[in-house]
XYZ file of C-alpha atoms in Angstrom:
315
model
C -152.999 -124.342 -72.040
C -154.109 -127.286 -70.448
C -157.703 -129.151 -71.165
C -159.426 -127.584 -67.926
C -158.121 -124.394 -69.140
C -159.409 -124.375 -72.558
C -163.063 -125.649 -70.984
C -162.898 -123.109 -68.887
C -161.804 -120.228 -71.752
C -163.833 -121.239 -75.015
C -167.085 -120.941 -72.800
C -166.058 -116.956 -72.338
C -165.624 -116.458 -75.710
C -167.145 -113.951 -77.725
C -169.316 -115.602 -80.793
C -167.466 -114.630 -83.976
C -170.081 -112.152 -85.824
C -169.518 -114.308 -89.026
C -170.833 -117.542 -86.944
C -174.012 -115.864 -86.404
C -174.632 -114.547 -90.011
C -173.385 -110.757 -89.359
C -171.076 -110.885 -92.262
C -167.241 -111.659 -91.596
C -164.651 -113.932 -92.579
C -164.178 -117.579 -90.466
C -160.657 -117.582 -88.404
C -157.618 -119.829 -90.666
C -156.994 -121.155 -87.321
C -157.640 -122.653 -84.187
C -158.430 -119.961 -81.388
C -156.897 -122.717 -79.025
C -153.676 -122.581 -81.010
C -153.650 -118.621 -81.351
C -154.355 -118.332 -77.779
C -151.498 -120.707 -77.320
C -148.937 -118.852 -79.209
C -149.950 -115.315 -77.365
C -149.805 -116.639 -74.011
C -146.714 -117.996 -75.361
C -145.213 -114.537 -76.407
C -146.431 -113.211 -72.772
C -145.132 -116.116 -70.506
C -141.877 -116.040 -71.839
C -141.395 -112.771 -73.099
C -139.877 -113.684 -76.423
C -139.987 -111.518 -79.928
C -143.006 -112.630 -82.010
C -140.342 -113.246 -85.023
C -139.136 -115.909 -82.114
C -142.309 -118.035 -81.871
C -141.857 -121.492 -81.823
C -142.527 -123.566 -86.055
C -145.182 -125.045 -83.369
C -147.380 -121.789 -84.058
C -148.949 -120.290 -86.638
C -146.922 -118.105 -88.717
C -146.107 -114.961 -85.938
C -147.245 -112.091 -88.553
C -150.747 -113.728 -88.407
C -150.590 -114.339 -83.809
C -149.505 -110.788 -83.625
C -152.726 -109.519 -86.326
C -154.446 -111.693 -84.168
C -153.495 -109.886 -80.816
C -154.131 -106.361 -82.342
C -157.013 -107.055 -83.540
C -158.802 -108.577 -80.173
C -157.077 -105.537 -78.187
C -158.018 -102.664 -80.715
C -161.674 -104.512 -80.941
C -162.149 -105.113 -77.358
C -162.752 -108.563 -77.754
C -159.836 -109.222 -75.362
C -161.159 -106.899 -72.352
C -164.359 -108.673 -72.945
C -163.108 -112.175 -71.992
C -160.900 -111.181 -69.376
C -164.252 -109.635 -67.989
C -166.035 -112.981 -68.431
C -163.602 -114.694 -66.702
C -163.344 -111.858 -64.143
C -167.215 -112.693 -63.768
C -166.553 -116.392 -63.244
C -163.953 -116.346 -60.784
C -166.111 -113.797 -58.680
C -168.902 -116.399 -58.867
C -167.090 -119.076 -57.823
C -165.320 -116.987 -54.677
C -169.224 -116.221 -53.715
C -169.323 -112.313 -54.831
C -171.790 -110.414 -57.522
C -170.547 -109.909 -61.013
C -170.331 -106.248 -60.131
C -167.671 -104.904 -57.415
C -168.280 -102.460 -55.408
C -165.123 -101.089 -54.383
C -161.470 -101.406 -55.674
C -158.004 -100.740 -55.263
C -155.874 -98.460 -56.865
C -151.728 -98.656 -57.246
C -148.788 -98.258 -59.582
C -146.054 -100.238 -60.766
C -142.689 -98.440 -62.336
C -140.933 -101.042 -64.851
C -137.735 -100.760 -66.911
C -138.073 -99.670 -70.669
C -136.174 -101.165 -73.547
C -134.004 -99.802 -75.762
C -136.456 -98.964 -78.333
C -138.805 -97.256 -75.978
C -138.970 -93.529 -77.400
C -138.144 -90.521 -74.495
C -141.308 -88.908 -75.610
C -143.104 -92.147 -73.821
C -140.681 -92.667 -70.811
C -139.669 -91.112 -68.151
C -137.477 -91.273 -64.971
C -139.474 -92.247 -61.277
C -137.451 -90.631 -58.767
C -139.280 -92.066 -55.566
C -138.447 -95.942 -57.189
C -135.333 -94.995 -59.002
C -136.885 -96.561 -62.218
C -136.563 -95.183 -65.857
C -139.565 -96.493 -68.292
C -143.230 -96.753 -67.705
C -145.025 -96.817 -64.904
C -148.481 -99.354 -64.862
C -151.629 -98.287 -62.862
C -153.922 -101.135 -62.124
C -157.351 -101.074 -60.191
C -158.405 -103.876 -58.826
C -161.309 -105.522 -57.135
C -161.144 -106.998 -53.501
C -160.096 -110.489 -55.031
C -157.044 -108.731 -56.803
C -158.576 -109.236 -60.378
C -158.031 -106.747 -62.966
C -160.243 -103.798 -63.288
C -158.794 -101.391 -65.818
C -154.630 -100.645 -66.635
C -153.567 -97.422 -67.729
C -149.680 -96.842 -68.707
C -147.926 -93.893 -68.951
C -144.243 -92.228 -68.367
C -142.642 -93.279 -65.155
C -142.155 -89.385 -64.378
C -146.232 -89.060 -64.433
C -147.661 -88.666 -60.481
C -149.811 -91.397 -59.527
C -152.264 -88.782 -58.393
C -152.443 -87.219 -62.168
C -152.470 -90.431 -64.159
C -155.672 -91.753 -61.318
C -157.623 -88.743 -62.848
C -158.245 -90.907 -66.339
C -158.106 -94.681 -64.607
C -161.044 -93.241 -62.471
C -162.833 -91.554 -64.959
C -162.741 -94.855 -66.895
C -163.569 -96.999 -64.003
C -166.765 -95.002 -63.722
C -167.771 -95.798 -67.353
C -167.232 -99.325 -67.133
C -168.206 -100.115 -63.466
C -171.400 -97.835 -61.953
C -171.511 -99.913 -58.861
C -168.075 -98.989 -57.719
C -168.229 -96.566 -54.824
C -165.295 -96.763 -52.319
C -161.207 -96.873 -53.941
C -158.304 -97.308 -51.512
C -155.451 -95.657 -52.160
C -152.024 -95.161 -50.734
C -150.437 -91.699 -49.648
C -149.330 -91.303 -52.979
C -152.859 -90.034 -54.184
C -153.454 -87.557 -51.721
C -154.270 -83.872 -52.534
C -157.146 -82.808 -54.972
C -157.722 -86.047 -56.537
C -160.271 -87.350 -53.428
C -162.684 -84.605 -53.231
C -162.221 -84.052 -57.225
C -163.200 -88.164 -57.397
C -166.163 -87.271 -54.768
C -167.670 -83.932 -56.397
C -167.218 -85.355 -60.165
C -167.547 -88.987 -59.747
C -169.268 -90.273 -56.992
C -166.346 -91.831 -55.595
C -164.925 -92.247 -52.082
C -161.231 -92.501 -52.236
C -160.144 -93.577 -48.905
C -156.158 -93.263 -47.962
C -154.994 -96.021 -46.204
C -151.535 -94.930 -44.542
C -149.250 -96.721 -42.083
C -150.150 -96.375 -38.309
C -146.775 -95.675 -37.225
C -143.468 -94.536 -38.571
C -141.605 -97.326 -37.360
C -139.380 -98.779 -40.639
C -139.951 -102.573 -41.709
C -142.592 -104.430 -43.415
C -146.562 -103.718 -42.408
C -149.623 -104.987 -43.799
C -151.990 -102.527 -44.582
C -155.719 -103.809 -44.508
C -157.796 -103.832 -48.133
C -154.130 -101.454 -49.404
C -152.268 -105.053 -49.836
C -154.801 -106.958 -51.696
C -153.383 -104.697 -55.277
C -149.953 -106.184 -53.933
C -150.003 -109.889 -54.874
C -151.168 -108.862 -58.327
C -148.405 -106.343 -59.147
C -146.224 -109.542 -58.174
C -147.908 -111.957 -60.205
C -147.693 -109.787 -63.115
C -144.077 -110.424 -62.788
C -144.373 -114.152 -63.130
C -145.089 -113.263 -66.847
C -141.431 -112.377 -68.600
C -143.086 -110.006 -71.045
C -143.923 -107.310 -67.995
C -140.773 -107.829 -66.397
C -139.418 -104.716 -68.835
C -141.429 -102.961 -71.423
C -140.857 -103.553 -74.901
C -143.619 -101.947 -76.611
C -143.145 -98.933 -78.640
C -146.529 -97.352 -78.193
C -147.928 -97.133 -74.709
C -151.457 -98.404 -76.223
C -149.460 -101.656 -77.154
C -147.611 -101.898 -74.143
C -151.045 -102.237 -72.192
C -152.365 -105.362 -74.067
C -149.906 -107.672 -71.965
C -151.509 -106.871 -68.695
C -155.228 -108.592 -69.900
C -153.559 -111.488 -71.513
C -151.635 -112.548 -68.148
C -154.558 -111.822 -66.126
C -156.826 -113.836 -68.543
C -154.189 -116.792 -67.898
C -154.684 -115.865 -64.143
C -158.396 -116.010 -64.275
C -158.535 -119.344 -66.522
C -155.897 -121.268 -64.151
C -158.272 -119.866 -60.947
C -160.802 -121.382 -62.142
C -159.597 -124.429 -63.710
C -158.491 -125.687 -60.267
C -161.225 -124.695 -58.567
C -163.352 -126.679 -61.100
C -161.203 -130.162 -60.877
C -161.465 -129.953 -57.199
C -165.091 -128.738 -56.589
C -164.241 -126.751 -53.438
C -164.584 -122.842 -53.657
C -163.131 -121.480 -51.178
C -164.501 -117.681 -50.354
C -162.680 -115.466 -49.259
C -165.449 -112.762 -48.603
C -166.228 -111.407 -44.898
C -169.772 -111.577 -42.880
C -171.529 -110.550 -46.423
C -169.699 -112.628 -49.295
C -172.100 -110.783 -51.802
C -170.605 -107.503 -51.488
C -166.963 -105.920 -51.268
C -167.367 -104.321 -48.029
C -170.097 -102.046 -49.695
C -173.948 -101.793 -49.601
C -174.946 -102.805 -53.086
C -177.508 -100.214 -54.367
C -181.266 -102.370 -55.498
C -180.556 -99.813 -59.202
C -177.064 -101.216 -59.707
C -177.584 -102.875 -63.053
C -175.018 -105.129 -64.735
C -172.259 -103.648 -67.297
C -172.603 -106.548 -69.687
C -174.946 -109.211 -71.319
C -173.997 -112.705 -71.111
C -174.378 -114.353 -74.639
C -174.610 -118.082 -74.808
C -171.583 -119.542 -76.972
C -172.353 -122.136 -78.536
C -169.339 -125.199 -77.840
C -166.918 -125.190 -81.066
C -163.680 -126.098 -81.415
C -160.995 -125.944 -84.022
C -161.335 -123.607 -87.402
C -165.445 -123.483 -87.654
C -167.160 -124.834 -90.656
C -170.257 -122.035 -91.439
C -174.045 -123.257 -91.103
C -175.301 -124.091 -94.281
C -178.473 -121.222 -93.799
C -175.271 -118.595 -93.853
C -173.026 -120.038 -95.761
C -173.895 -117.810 -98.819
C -174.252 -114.781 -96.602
C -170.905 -114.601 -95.773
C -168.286 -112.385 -97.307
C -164.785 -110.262 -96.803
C -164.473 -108.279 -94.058
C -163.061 -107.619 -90.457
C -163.974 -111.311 -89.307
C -163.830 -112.375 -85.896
């Protein structure tokens, strides 16, 4: 993680509850150098017994890992730096449509058959990712399930969720693959316009569909990360912490360079503030910004707390 990067990452933080006298035990080491050692695990898609003498000790980076996915504390930064790159391209913190697709990847040995399955349109055996995304291609919600599972039956849940976390969301695009009951069931339950972009012709070859592609560089850029290439993970809820953590790299690089240089570049249309949407005046934001005060290293408590402070499930 470069300097720019870290600048750019430590300002998204959450504040660790013990740091502001909730209770809690202080971190044994850097987030910097945990961060490190994840993004590590993720880039290069090695074991966690495999981790560099560089890191801490890997029992402790993959506690760590757990413990920001099971807590939400990952999803949380990803969603501030989500937040910051969709400042800097010119949009609202809130999207207002997204993009829905799936992406069939090889299991490992160890994957159990209860968890896998066999994609007949892809000719893929594993798990099968399903991504939304917003019209930048950032990360919205992942779900992961058994390669055999229709996209149109494992959209039911991703939607649902996207709906929870996202009010102002009111058009998806979708691909033929989630045609059927699924768009008036998203309309009549949810509120939700799925639209089904298709080809225009039958003609064979490459074609660009408009708003469809935009999920399409992501799904590729997922595979620039080793650790998504196959799927090691056991347990499908552990298999879907990868997908933050290389989109939080994405995010943190994004804006990084667009922070050295000074030039944002947006890539909006004739509005910039919306995603092709009218953006309702009752559309309230999904989360508080807290202020995070600038630390770095393993924190030393405030002497007013100090004595406050005991064992728990610290930050």
């Amino acid at each position: 993680m470069t300097d720019a990067e870290w600048q750019v990452i430590r300002a998204a933080l959450p504040v660790p509850a013990w740091l502001e006298g909730r209770g809690g035990r202080p971190e044994g080491y850097c987030h910097r150098v945990m961060l490190d050692a994840v993004r590590y695990v993720v880039d290069n898609g090695v074991r966690w017994a495999n981790l560099p003498r560089d890191f801490p000790p890997y029992r402790r980076v993959h506690a760590f890992a757990r413990r920001w996915q099971i807590t939400g504390l990952l999803a949380e930064l990803h969603g501030r730096l989500r937040d910051t790159v969709r400042a800097k391209e010119g949009r609202t913190p809130d999207p207002t449509a997204a993009i829905v697709d799936s992406q069939s990847v090889r299991a490992a040995a160890n994957i159990p058959r209860s968890t896998s399955g066999w994609d007949v349109g892809k000719k893929v055996g594993g798990r099968k990712r399903h991504l939304l995304v917003d019209c930048l291609g950032l990360v919205l919600a992942v779900a992961v399930t058994a390669a055999s599972v229709q996209d149109r039956d494992a959209a039911v849940p991703l939607l649902e969720r996207l709906r929870q976390l996202y009010f102002s969301i009111r058009l998806v695009w979708a691909d033929g693959a989630y045609t059927g009951t699924l768009v008036a069931w998203a309309r009549q339950k949810l509120q939700l316009t799925v639209d089904i972009v298709k080809r225009t012709d039958h003609r064979p070859g490459f074609e660009v569909l408009p708003r469809r592609w935009v999920v399409e560089p992501t799904l590729s850029w997922l595979f620039h990360s080793r650790r998504l290439v196959r799927d090691y993970e056991a347990s499908r809820d552990s298999s879907a912490w990868a997908d933050p953590s290389a989109a939080c790299t994405r995010s943190a690089s994004s804006c990084s360079r667009a922070t050295s240089s000074r030039t944002f570049i947006s890539r909006a249309s004739s509005n910039p503030s919306t995603d092709g949407m009218t953006t309702s005046a009752n559309d309230t934001s999904r989360r508080t910004t807290r202020t995070n005060p600038l630390h770095k290293g393993v924190h030393a408590p405030p002497a007013s707390i100090k004595g406050s402070l005991r064992k728990g499930d610290g930050f």
